[in-house]
Structures are given as C-alpha cells and as structure tokens.
PDB file of C-alpha atoms in Angstrom:
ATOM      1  CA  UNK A   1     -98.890 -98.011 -40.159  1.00 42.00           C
ATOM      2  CA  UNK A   2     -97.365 -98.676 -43.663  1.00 43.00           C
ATOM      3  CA  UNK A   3     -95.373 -95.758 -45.224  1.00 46.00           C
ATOM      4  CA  UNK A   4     -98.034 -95.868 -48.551  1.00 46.00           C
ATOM      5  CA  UNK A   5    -101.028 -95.607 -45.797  1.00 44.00           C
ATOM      6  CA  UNK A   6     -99.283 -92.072 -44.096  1.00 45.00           C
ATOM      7  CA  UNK A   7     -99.577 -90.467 -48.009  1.00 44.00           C
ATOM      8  CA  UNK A   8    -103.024 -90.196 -48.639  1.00 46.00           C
ATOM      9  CA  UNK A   9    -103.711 -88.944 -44.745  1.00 48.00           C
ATOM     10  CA  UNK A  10    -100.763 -86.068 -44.933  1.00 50.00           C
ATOM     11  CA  UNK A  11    -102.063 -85.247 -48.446  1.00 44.00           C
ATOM     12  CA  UNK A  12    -105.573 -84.671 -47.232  1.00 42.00           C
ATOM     13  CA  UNK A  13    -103.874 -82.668 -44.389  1.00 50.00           C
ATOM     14  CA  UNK A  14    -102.197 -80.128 -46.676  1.00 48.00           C
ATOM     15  CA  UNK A  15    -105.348 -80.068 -48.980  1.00 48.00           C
ATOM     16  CA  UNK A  16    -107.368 -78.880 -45.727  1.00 48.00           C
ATOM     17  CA  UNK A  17    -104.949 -76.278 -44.939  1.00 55.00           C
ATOM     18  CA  UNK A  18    -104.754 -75.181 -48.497  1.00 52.00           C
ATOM     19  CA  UNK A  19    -109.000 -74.664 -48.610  1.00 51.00           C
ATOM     20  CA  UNK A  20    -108.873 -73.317 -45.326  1.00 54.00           C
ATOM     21  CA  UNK A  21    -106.537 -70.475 -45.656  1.00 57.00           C
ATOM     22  CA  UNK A  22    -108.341 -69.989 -48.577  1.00 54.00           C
ATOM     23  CA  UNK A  23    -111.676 -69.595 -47.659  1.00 55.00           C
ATOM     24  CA  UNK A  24    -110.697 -67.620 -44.559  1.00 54.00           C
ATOM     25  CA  UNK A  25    -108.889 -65.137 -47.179  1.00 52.00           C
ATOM     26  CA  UNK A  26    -111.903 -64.501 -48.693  1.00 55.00           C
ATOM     27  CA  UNK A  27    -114.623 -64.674 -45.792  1.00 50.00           C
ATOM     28  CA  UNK A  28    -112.357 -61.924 -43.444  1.00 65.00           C
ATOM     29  CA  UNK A  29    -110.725 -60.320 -46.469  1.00 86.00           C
ATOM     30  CA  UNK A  30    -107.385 -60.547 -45.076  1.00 95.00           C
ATOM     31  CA  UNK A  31    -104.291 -58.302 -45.992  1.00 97.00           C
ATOM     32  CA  UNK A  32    -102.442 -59.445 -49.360  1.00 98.00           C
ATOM     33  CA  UNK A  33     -98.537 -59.452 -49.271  1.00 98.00           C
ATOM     34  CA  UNK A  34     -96.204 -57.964 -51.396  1.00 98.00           C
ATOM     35  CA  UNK A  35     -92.502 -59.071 -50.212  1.00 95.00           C
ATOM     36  CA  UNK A  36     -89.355 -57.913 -51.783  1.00 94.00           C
ATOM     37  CA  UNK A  37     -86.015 -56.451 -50.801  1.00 95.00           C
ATOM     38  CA  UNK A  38     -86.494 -53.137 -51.743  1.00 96.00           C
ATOM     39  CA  UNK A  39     -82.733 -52.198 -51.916  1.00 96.00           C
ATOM     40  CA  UNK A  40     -83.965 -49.816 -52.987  1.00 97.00           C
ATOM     41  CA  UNK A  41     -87.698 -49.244 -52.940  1.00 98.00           C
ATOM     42  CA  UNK A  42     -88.342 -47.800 -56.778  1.00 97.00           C
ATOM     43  CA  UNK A  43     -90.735 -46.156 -58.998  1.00 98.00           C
ATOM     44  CA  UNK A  44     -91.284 -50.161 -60.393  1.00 96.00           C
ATOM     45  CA  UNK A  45     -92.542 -51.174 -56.685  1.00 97.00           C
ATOM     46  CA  UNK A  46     -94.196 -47.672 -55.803  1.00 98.00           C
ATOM     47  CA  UNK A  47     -96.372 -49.017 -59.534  1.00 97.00           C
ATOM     48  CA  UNK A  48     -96.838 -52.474 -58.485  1.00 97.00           C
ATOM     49  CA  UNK A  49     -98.367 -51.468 -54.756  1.00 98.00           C
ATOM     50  CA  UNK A  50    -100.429 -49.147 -56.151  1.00 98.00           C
ATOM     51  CA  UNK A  51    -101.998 -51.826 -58.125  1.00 96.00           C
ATOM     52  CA  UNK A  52    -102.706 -54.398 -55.227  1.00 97.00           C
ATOM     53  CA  UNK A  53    -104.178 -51.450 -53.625  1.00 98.00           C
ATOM     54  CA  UNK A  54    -106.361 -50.829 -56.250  1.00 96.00           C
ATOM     55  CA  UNK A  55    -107.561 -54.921 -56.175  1.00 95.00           C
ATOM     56  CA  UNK A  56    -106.992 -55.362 -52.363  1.00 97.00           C
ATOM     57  CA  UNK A  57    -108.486 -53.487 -48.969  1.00 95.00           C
ATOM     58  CA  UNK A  58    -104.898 -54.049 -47.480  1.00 97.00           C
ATOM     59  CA  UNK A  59    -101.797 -54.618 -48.145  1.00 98.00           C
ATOM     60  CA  UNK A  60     -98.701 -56.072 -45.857  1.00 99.00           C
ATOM     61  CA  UNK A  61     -95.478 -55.039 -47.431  1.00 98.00           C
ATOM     62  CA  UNK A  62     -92.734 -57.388 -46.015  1.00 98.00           C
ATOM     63  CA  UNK A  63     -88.874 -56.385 -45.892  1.00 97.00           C
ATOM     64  CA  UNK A  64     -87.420 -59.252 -46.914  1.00 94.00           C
ATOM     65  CA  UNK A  65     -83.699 -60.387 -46.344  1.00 95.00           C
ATOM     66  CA  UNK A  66     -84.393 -57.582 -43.584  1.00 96.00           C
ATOM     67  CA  UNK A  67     -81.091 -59.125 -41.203  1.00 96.00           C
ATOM     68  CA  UNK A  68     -78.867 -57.722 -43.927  1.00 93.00           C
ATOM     69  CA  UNK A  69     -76.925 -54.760 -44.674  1.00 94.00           C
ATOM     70  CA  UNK A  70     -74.037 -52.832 -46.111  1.00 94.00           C
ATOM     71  CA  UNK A  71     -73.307 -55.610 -48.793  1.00 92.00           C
ATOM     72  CA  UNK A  72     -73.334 -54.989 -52.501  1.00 91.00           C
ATOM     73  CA  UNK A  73     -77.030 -56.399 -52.969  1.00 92.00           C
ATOM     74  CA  UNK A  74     -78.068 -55.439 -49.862  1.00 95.00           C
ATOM     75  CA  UNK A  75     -76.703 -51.929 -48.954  1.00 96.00           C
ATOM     76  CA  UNK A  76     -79.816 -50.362 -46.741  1.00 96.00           C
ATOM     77  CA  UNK A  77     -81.064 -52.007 -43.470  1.00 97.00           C
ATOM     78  CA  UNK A  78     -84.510 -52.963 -43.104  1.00 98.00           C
ATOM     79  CA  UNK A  79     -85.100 -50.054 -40.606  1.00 98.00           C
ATOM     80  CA  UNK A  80     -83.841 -47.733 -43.766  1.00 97.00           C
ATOM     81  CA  UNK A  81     -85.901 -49.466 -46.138  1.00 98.00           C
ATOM     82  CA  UNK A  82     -89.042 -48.833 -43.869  1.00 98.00           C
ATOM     83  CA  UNK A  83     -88.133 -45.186 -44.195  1.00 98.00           C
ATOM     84  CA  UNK A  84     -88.070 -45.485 -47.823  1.00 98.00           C
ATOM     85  CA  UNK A  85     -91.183 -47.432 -48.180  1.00 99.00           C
ATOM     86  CA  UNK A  86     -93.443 -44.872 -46.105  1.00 99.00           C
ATOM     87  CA  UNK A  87     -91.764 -41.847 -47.509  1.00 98.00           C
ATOM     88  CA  UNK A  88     -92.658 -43.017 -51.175  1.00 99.00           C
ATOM     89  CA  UNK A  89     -95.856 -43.809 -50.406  1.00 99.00           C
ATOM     90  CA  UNK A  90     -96.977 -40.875 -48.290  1.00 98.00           C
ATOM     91  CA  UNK A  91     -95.482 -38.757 -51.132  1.00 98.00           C
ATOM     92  CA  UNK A  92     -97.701 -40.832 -53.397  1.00 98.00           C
ATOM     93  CA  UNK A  93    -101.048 -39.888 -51.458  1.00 98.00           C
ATOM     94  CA  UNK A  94    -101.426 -43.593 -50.072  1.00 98.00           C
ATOM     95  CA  UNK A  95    -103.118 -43.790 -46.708  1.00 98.00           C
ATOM     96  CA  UNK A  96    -100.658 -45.415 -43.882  1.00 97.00           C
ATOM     97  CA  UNK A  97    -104.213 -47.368 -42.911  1.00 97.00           C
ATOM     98  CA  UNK A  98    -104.075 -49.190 -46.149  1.00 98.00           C
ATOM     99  CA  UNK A  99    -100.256 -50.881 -45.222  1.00 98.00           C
ATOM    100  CA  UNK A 100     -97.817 -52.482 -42.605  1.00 98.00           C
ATOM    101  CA  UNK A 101     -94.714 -52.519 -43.116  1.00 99.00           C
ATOM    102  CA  UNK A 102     -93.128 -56.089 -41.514  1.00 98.00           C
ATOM    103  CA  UNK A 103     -89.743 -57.615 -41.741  1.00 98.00           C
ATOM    104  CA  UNK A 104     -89.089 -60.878 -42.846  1.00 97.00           C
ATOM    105  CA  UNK A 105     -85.527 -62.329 -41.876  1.00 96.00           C
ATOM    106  CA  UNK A 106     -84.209 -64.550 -44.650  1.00 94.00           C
ATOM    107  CA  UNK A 107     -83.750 -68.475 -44.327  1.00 94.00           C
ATOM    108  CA  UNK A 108     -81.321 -70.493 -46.892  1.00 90.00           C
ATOM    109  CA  UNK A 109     -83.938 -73.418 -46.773  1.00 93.00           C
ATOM    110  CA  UNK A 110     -85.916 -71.769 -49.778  1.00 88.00           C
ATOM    111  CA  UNK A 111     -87.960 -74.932 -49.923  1.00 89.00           C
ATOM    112  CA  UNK A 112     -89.292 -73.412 -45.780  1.00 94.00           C
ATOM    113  CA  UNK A 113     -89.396 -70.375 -47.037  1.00 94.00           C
ATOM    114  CA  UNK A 114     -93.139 -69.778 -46.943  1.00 95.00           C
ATOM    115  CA  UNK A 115     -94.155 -71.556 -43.761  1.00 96.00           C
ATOM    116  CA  UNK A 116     -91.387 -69.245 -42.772  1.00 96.00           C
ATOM    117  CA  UNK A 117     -92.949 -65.776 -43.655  1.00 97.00           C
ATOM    118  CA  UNK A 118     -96.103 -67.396 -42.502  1.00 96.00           C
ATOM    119  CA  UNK A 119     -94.902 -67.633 -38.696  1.00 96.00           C
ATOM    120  CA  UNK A 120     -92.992 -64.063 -39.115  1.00 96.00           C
ATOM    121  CA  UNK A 121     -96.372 -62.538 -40.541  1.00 97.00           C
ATOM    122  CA  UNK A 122     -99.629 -62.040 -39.385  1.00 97.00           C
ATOM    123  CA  UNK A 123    -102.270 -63.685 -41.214  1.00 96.00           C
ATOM    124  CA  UNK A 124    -102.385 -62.812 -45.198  1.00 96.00           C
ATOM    125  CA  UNK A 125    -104.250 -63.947 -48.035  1.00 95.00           C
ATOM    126  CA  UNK A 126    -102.910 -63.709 -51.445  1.00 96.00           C
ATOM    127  CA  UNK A 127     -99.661 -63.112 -52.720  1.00 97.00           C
ATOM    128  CA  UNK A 128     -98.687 -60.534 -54.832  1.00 96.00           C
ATOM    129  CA  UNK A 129     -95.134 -60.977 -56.510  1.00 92.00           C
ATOM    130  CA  UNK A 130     -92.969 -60.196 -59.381  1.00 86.00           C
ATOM    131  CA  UNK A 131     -90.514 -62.639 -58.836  1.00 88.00           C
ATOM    132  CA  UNK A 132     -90.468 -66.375 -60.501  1.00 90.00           C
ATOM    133  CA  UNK A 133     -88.810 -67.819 -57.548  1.00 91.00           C
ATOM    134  CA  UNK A 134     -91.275 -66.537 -54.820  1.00 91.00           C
ATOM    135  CA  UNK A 135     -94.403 -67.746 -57.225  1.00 93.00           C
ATOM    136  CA  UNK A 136     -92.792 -71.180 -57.774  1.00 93.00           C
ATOM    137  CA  UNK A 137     -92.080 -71.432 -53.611  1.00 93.00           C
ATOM    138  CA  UNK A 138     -95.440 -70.386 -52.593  1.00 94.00           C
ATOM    139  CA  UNK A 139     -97.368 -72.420 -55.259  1.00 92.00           C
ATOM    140  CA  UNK A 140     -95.711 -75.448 -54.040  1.00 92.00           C
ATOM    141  CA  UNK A 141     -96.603 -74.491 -50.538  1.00 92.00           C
ATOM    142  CA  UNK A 142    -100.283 -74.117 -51.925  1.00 89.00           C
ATOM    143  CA  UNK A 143    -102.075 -72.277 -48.978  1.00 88.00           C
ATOM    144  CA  UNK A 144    -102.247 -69.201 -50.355  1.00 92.00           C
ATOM    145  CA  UNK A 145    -103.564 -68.006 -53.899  1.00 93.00           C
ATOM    146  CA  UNK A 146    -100.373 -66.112 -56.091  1.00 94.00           C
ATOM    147  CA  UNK A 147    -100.515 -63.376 -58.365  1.00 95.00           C
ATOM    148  CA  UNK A 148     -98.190 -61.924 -60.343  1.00 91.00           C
ATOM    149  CA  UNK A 149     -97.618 -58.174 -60.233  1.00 91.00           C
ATOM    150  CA  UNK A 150     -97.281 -56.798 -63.804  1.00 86.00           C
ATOM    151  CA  UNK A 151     -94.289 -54.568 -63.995  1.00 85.00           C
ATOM    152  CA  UNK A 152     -95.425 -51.617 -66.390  1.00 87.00           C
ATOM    153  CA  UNK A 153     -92.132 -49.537 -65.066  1.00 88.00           C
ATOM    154  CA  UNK A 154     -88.959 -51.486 -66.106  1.00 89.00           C
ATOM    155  CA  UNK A 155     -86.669 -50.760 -63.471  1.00 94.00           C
ATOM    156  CA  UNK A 156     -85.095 -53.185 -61.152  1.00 94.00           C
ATOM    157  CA  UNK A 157     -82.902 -52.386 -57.639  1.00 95.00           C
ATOM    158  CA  UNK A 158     -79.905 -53.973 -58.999  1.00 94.00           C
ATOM    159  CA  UNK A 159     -80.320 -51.131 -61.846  1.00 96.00           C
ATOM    160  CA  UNK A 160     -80.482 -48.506 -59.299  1.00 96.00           C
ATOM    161  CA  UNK A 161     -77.679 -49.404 -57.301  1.00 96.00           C
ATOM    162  CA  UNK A 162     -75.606 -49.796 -60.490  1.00 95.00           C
ATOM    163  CA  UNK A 163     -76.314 -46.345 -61.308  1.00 95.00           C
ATOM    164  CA  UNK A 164     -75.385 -44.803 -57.783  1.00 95.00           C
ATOM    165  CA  UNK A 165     -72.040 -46.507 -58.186  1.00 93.00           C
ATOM    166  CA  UNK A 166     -71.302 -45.194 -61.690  1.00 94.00           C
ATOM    167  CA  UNK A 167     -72.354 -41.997 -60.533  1.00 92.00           C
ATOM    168  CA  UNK A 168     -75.098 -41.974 -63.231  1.00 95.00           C
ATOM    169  CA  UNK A 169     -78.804 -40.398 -62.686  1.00 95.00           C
ATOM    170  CA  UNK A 170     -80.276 -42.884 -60.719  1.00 96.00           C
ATOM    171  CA  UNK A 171     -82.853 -39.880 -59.026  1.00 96.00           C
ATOM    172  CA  UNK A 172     -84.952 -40.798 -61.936  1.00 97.00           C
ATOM    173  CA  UNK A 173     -86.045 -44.320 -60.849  1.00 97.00           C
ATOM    174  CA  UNK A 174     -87.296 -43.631 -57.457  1.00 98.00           C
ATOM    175  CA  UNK A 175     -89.615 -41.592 -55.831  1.00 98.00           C
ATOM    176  CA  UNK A 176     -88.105 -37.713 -54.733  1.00 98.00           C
ATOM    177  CA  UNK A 177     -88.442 -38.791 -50.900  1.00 98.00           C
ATOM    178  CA  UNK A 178     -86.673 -41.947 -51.648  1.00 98.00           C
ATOM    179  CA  UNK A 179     -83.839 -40.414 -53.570  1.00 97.00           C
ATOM    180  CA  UNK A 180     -83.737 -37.801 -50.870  1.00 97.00           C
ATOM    181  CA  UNK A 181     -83.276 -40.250 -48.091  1.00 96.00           C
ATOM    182  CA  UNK A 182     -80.673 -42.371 -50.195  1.00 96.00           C
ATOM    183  CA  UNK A 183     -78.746 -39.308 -50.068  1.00 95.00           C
ATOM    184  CA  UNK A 184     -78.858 -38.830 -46.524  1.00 94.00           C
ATOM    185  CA  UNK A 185     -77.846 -41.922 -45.574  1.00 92.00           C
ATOM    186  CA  UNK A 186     -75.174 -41.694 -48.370  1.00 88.00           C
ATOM    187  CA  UNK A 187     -74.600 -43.003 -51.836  1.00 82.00           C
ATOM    188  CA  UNK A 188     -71.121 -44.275 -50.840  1.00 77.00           C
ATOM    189  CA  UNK A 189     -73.061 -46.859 -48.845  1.00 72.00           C
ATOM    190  CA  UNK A 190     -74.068 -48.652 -52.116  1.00 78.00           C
TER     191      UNK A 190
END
C-alpha cells in the first residue's frame, strides 16, 4: 500500500471516532470534564463548576499534574487537592452525586495529552476549560466537543500562592473550607 493510499483510510478512522464519541456523549449524557491543577482550588474554579453544573447532569473534575508536590507551582498533592475540592463544594451546597473527583498524572508529550486523560478517565463527553492550551490540545484531538469556561471571578492559583508567600490576604480568594485546610496543612508549604 502507497503512503498517499494509508491518508484518506486513517483520516476516515479519526473522523469515526470523532462522531462516535460524539454521538455517544449525547445519546448516554455522559459526565463533562473540567481538569485543572487546582493549586489551589479558588473562588474562580468553585464559579466555573458551578456553571457546568448548571449546563451538565455531571461533572468529572480531574486533578491534573496530580504526581506532583511541594514545588513552587505545585505545592499541594493531589490527595490535598481532593480535600480542597470536596470541602469547597460541600460548603457550596453541591451534591457529591453530581462529581468525581479523578487524578490525572501529567505526560510531557502535550501533543498525547488527551488520548492520555482519555485512558486515565472514565468515559466523558465535553470539555469544559479555561485554559488556551488544553482547548487547542483537545480540538486537535477532535473526539470530544470543547467549551470554554467563562471566568466571571478574576483570580488565578498562581495569584493565590503569591499572596500566601507575601503574607498578604489570600483568605479572600478561596472558599472558608479551603482556606481553612490550606492552613492546616501549612502556608509555609507554598
């Protein structure tokens, strides 16, 4: 088989995946993801899963970067970012049977990154994101349909952290159970 003949099959492959994840999204109304770091989870992501919820039936919420902690960007473990996530959104009034919460181990291959989450993850339909990276990866994947999250709250993690290390009031971005739990673990971790 000529190289030019393999295109057109492989193309036709990826298209059937692509309308097949798809329609199964719809038809079974599978979860949506919303991936992120979440170092730490803030009042900006608390905002932007309330507003899947309020589109989607379910939501997974994936850890990403989840083998790393205690660096600068990543100070909390996934296991402590879990804690966050369902503190925040218990304290929000947001039913535990509306989420999972699911690490995602980080690959340097960003161009496998999606097929990646897709083995680590049970089966999700669309993707919810924020970040121009993750949009650009899993449109170029194509099998799943991407929206962007509006961020009405202007906060980012890096800002939080910042804060904790200048010793400024950094309570004020996150949730109370979140800022409660940052303490406990301690701020000198950041």
């Amino acid at each position: 088989m000529k190289k030019n003949e393999k295109t057109p099959r492989r193309a036709s492959q990826i298209l059937r995946k692509q309308r097949t994840v798809r329609d199964l999204s719809s038809l079974y109304k599978l979860p949506a993801l919303y991936i992120g770091r979440f170092q730490p989870f803030h009042l900006g992501h608390l905002d932007a899963v309330k507003q899947i919820l309020r589109k989607e039936k379910s939501l997974i919420i994936a850890i990403g970067s989840a083998q790393y902690s205690r660096l600068p960007e990543n100070p909390f473990s996934a296991d402590e970012r879990e804690k966050m996530i369902k503190a925040a959104l218990k304290e929000a009034g947001i039913s535990a049977q509306k989420y999972k919460i699911l690490p995602v181990k980080n690959i340097e291959d960003y161009s496998k990154w999606p097929a990646h989450v897709d083995k680590t993850l049970p089966p999700y339909g669309t993707v919810y994101t924020g970040s121009k990276i993750v949009k650009n990866l899993y449109e170029k994947y194509g099998c799943h349909n991407v929206k962007n999250v509006k961020f009405n709250i202007k906060i980012s993690a890096t800002m939080v952290r910042e804060k904790i290390k200048k010793g400024a009031n950094w309570q004020k971005l996150v949730p109370s159970s979140v800022a409660k739990l940052i303490e406990k673990i301690g701020i000198e971790k950041v």
